[in-house]
Tab-separated table of C-alpha atoms in Angstrom:
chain	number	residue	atom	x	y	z
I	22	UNK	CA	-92.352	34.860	39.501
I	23	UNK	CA	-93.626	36.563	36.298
I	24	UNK	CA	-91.897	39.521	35.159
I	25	UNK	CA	-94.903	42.342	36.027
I	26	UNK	CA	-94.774	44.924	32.739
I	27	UNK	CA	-97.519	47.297	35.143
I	28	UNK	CA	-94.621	47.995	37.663
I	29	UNK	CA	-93.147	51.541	36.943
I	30	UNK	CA	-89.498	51.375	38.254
I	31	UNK	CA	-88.947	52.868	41.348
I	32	UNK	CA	-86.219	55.762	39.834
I	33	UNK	CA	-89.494	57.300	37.873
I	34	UNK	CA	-92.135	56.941	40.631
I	35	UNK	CA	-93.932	60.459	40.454
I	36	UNK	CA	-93.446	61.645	44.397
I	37	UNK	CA	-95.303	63.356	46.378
I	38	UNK	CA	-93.336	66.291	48.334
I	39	UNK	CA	-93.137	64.785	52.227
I	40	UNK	CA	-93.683	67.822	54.142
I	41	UNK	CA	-93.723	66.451	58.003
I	42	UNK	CA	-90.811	63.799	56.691
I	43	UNK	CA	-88.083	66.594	54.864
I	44	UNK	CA	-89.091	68.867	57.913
I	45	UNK	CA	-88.158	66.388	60.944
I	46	UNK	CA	-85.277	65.253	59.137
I	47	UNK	CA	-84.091	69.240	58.640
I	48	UNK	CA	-84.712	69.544	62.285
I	49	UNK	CA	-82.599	66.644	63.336
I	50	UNK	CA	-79.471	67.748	61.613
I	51	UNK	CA	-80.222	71.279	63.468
I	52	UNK	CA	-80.305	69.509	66.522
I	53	UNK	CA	-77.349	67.605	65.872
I	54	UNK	CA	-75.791	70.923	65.393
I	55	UNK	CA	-77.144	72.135	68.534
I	56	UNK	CA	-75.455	68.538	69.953
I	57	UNK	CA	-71.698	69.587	68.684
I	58	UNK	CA	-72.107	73.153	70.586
I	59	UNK	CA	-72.295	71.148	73.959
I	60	UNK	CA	-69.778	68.988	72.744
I	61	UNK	CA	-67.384	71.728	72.587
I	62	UNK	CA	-69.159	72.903	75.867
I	63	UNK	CA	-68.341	69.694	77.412
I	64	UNK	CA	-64.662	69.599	76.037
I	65	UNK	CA	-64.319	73.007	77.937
I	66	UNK	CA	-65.551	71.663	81.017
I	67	UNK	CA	-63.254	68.485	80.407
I	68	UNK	CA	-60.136	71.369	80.189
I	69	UNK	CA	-61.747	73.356	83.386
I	70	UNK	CA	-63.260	71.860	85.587
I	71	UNK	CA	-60.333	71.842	88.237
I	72	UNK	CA	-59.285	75.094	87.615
I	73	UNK	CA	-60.831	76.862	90.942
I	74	UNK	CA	-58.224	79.849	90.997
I	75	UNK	CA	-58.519	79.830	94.644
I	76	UNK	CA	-62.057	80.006	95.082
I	77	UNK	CA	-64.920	77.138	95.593
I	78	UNK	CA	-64.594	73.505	94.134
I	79	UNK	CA	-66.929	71.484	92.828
I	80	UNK	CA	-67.475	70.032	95.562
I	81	UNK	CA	-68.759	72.969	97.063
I	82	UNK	CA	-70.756	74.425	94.207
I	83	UNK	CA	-72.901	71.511	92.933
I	84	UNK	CA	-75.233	69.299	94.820
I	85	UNK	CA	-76.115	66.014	93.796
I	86	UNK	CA	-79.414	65.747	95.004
I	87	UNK	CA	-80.686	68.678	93.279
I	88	UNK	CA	-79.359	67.285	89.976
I	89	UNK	CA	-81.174	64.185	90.917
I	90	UNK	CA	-84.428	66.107	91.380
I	91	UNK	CA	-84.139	68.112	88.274
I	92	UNK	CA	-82.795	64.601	86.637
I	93	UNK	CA	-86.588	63.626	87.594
I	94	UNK	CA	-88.642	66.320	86.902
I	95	UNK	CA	-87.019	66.227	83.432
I	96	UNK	CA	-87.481	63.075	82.261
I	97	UNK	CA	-91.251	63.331	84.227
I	98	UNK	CA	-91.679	66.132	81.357
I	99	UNK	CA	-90.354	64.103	78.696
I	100	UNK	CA	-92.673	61.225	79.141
I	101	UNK	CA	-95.636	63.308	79.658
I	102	UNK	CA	-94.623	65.462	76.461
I	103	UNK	CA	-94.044	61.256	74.689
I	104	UNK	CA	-97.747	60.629	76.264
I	105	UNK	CA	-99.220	63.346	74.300
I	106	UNK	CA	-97.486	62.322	70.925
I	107	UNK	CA	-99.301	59.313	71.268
I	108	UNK	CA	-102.143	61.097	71.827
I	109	UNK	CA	-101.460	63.366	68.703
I	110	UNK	CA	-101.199	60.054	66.615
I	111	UNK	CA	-104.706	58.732	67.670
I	112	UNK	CA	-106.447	62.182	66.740
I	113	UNK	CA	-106.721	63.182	70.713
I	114	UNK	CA	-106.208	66.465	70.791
I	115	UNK	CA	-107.699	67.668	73.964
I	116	UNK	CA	-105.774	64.673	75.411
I	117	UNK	CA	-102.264	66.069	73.435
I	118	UNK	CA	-103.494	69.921	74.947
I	119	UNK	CA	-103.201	67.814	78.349
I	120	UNK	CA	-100.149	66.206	78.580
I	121	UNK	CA	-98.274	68.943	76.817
I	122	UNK	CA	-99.464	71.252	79.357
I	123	UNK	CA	-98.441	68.727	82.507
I	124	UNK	CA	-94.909	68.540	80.379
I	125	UNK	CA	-94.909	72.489	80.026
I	126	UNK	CA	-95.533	72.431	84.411
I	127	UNK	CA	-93.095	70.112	85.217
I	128	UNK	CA	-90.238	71.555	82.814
I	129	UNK	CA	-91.387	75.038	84.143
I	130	UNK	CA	-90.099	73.550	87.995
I	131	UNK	CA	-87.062	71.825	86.451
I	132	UNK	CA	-86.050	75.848	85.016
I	133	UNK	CA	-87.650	76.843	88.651
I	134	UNK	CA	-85.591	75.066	90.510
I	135	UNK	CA	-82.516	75.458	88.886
I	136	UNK	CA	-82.867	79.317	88.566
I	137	UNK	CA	-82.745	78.599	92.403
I	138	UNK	CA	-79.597	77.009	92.326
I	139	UNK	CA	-78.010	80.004	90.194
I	140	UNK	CA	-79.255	82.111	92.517
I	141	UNK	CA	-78.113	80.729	95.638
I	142	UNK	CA	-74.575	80.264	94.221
I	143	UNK	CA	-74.406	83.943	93.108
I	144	UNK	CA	-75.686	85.504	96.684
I	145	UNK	CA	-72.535	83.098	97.933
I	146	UNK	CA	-70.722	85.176	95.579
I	147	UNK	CA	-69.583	81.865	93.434
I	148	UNK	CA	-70.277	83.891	90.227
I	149	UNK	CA	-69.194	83.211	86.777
I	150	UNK	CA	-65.783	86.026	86.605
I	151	UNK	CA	-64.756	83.654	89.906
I	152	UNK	CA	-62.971	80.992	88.285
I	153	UNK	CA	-62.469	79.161	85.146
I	154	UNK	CA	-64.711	75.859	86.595
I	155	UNK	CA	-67.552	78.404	87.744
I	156	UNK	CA	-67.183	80.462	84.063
I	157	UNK	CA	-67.770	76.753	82.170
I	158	UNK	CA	-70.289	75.690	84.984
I	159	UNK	CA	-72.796	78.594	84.466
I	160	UNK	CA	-72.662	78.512	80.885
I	161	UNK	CA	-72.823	75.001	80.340
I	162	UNK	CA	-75.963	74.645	82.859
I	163	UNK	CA	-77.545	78.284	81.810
I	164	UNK	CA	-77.377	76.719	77.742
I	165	UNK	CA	-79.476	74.044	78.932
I	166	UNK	CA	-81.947	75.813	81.109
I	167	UNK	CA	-82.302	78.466	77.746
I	168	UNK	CA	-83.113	75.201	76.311
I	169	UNK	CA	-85.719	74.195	78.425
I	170	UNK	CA	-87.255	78.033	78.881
I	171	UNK	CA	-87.397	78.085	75.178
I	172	UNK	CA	-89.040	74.613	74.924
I	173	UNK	CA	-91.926	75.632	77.663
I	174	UNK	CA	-92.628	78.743	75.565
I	175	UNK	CA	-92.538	76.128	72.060
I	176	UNK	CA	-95.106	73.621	74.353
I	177	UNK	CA	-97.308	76.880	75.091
I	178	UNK	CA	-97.677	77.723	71.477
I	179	UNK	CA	-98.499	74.360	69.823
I	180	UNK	CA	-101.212	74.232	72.838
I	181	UNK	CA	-102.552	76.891	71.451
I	182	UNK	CA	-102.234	76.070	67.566
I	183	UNK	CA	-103.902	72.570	68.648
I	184	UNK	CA	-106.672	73.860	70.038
I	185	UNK	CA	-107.583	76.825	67.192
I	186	UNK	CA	-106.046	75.473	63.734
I	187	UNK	CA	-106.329	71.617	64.544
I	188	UNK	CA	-103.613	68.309	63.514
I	189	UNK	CA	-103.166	69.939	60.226
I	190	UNK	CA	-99.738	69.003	57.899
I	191	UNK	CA	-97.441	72.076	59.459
I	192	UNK	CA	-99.068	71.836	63.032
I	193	UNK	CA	-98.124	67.974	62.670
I	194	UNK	CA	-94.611	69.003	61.795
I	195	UNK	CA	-94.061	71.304	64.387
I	196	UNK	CA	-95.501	69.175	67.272
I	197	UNK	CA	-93.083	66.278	65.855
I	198	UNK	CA	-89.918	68.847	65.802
I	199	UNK	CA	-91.044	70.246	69.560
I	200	UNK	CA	-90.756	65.775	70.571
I	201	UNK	CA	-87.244	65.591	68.762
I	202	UNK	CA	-86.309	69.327	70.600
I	203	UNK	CA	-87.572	67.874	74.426
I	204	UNK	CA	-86.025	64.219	73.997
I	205	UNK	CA	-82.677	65.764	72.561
I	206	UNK	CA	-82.632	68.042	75.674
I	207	UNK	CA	-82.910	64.997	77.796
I	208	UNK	CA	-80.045	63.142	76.234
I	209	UNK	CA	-77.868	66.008	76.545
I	210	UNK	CA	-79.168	66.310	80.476
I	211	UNK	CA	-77.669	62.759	81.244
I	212	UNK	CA	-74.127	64.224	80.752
I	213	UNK	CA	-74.822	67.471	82.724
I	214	UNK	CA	-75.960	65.062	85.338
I	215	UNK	CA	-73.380	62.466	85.869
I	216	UNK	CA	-70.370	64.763	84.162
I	217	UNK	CA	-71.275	68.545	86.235
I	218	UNK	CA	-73.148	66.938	89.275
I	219	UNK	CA	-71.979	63.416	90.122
I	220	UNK	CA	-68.821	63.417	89.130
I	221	UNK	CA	-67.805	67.501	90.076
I	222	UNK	CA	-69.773	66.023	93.627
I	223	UNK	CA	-67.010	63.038	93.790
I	224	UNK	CA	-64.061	65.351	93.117
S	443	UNK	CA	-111.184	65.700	56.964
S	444	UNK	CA	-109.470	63.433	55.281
S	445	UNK	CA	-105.940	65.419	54.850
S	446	UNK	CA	-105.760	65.195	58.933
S	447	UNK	CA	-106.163	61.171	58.886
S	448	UNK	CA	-103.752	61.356	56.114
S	449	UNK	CA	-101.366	63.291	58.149
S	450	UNK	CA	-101.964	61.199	61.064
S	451	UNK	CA	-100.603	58.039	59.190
S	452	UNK	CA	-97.247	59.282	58.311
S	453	UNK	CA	-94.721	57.049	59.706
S	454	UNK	CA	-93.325	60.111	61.554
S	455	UNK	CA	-96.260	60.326	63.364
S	456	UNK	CA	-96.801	56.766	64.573
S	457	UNK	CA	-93.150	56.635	65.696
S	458	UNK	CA	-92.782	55.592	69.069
S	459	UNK	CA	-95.207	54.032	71.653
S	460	UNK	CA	-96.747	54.159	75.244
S	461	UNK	CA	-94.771	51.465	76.579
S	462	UNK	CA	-91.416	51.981	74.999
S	463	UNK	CA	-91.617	55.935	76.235
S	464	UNK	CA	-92.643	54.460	79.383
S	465	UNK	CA	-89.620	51.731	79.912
S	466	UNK	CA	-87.591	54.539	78.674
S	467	UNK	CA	-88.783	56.810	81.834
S	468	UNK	CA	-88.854	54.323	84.522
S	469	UNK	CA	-85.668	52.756	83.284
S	470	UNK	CA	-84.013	56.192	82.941
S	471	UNK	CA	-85.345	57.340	86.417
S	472	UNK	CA	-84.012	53.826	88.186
S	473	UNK	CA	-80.068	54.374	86.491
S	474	UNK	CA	-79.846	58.319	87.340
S	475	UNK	CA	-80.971	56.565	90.769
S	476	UNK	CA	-78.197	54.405	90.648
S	477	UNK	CA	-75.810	56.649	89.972
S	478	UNK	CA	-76.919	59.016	92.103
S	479	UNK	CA	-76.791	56.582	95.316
S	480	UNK	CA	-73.326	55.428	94.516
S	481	UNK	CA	-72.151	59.161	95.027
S	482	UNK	CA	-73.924	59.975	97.694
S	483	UNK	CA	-72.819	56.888	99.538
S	484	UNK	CA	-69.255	57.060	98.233
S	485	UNK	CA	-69.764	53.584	97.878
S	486	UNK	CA	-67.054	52.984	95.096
S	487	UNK	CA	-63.184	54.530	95.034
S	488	UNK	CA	-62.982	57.359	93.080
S	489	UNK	CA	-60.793	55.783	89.534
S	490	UNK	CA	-64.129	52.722	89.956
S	491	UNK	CA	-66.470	55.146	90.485
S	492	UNK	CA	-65.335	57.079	87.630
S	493	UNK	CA	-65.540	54.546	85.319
S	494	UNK	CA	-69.121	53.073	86.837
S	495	UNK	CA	-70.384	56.873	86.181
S	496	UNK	CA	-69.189	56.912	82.787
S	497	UNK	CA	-70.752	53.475	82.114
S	498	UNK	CA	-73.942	54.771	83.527
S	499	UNK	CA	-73.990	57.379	81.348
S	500	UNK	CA	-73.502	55.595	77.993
S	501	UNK	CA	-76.275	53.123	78.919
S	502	UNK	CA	-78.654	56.131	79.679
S	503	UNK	CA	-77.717	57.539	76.890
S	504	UNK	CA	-78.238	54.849	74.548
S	505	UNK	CA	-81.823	54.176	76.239
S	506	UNK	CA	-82.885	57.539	75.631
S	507	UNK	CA	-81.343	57.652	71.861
S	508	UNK	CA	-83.874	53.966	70.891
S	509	UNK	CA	-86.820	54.621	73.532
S	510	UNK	CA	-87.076	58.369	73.335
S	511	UNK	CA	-85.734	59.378	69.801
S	512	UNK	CA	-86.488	55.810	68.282
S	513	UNK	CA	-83.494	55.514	66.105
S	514	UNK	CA	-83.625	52.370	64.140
S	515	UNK	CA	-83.128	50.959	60.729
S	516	UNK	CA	-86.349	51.362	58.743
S	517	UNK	CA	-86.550	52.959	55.834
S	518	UNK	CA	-88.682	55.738	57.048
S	519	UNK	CA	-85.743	56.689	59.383
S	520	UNK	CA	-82.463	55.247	58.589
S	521	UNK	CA	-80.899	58.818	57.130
S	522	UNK	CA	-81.718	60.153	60.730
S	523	UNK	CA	-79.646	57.088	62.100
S	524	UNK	CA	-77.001	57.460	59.644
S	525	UNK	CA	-76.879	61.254	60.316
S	526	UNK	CA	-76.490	60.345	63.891
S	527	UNK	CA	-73.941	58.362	63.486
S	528	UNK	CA	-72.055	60.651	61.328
S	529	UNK	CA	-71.529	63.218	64.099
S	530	UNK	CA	-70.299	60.206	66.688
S	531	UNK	CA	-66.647	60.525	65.404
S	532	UNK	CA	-66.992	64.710	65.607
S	533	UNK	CA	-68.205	64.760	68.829
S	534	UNK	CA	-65.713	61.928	69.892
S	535	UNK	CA	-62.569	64.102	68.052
S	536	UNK	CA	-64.161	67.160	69.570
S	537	UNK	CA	-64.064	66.133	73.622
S	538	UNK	CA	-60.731	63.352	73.497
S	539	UNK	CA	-58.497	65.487	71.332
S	540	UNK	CA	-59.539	68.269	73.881
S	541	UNK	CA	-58.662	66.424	76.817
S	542	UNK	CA	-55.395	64.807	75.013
S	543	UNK	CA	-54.211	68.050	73.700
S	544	UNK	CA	-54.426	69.616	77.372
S	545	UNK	CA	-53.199	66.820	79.380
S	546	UNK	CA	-49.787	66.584	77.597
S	547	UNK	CA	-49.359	70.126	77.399
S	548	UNK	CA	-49.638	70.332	81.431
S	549	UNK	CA	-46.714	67.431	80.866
S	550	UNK	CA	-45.046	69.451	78.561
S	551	UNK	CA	-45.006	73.433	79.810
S	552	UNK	CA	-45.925	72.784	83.737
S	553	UNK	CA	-42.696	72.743	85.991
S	554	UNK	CA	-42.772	69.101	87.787
């Protein structure tokens, strides 16, 4: 193969600044951050969760079926919210506008539903000051439903920005950083679910 | 016009697909199924049904991590891989050294 003398060399290619490409990849090491705070929420739970003090056990406090149900309506919202990123990519937007608003409705009974849970366990009097295991359980679980409230009020915004500004460059980027927010949320969901429910449920 | 179509073609954009979103939800839905029906049913002893949990959650973790977040090894995303692989031995230090450090110093300061 000839030696072509019209190639520049790669080192000196003139480049264009990658707005939606330096922004998602910014994001991700945030969320990665936001990862290694649930880690060392997670290593706390590892330390407490059999330190009852005296007062309820796991057993008592969690319920695997509504972990299940909020396991569903979570990753429900998750693949509507992936739905309308495909959407996004083929120009849709009243079809993105859609989906993100069926995500936004389905996350908004996940936070729903486990508000209900807090609830109940406080009127049982099984509140946080209780024991060590309760202290870790409530702020491990009330992290992740901030996480969620925060990501329905993100989902309402970019419905909004869709429909007046349009799939311009920063709406793009923002849409794409709301995706890697949601399916980070989801990931970190599978260890509430097995590590707080299913396995505080087996004891 | 032509800055959206532009915008639409980044590889960002086009990452991900119907049917690998949707294998990654039904798939997803089915193990948390799983797992959930072996504790309700206390179908397994507890050290087994430890470990079956455990397993359960690295495979729905892993799902999620190629369907949902679409790590992989193209150019257009290999420093997000990398990156993610960089905090693996962080978050693995983080939770074992935790539950190391504790355990022996129940052996060590707890009257037997």
């Amino acid at each position: 193969m000839a030696f072509d003398q019209t190639a520049t060399p790669r080192l000196f290619e003139e480049r264009t600044p990658d707005l939606i490409g330096n922004r998602t990849f910014g994001f991700w090491l945030y969320m990665l951050s936001d990862v290694i705070i649930y880690a060392a929420l997670f290593a706390a739970f590892s330390v407490l969760h059999t330190h009852y003090a005296g007062g309820p056990t796991s057993q008592q406090v969690v319920e695997p079926l509504h972990g299940f149900i909020d396991s569903v309506l979570l990753f429900s919202s998750v693949w509507l919210l992936g739905l309308g990123m495909r959407s996004m990519a083929v120009g849709e937007r009243a079809m993105l506008i859609a989906f993100m608003g069926l995500a936004a409705i389905v996350a908004l009974g996940f936070v729903g539903f486990e508000s209900y849970d807090f609830a109940h366990a406080l009127g049982k009097g099984e509140s946080p000051q209780r024991s060590g295991y309760l202290s870790i359980y409530f702020v491990l679980l009330g992290l992740h439903a901030l996480h969620i409230f925060v990501g329905i009020l993100w989902m309402l915004l970019m419905m909004v920005q869709v429909a007046f500004k349009g799939l311009t460059e920063p709406v793009v980027s923002r849409l794409l950083n709301l995706k890697i927010f949601w399916m980070f949320q989801s990931v970190i969901w599978v260890c509430v679910f097995v590590f707080v429910y299913l396995l505080g449920a087996v004891g | 016009m032509s800055q959206t179509e532009n915008t639409l073609d980044h590889v960002e954009v086009q990452l991900g697909s119907v049917a690998a979103y949707t294998v990654g939800y039904v798939l997803s839905i089915l193990l948390s199924g799983l797992a959930f029906g072996l504790v309700y049913t206390h179908a397994l002893p507890r050290p087994v049904m430890f470990g079956a949990l455990c397993g359960i959650a690295f495979a729905l973790i892993l799902l999620q991590m190629f369907l949902f977040l679409g790590l992989n090894l193209n150019p257009g995303h290999r420093w997000k891989t990398a990156a993610t692989v960089f905090t693996l031995p962080i978050l693995i230090l983080m939770i074992v050294l935790t539950i190391w450090m504790f355990y022996t110093l129940q052996l060590r300061v707890m009257p037997h």
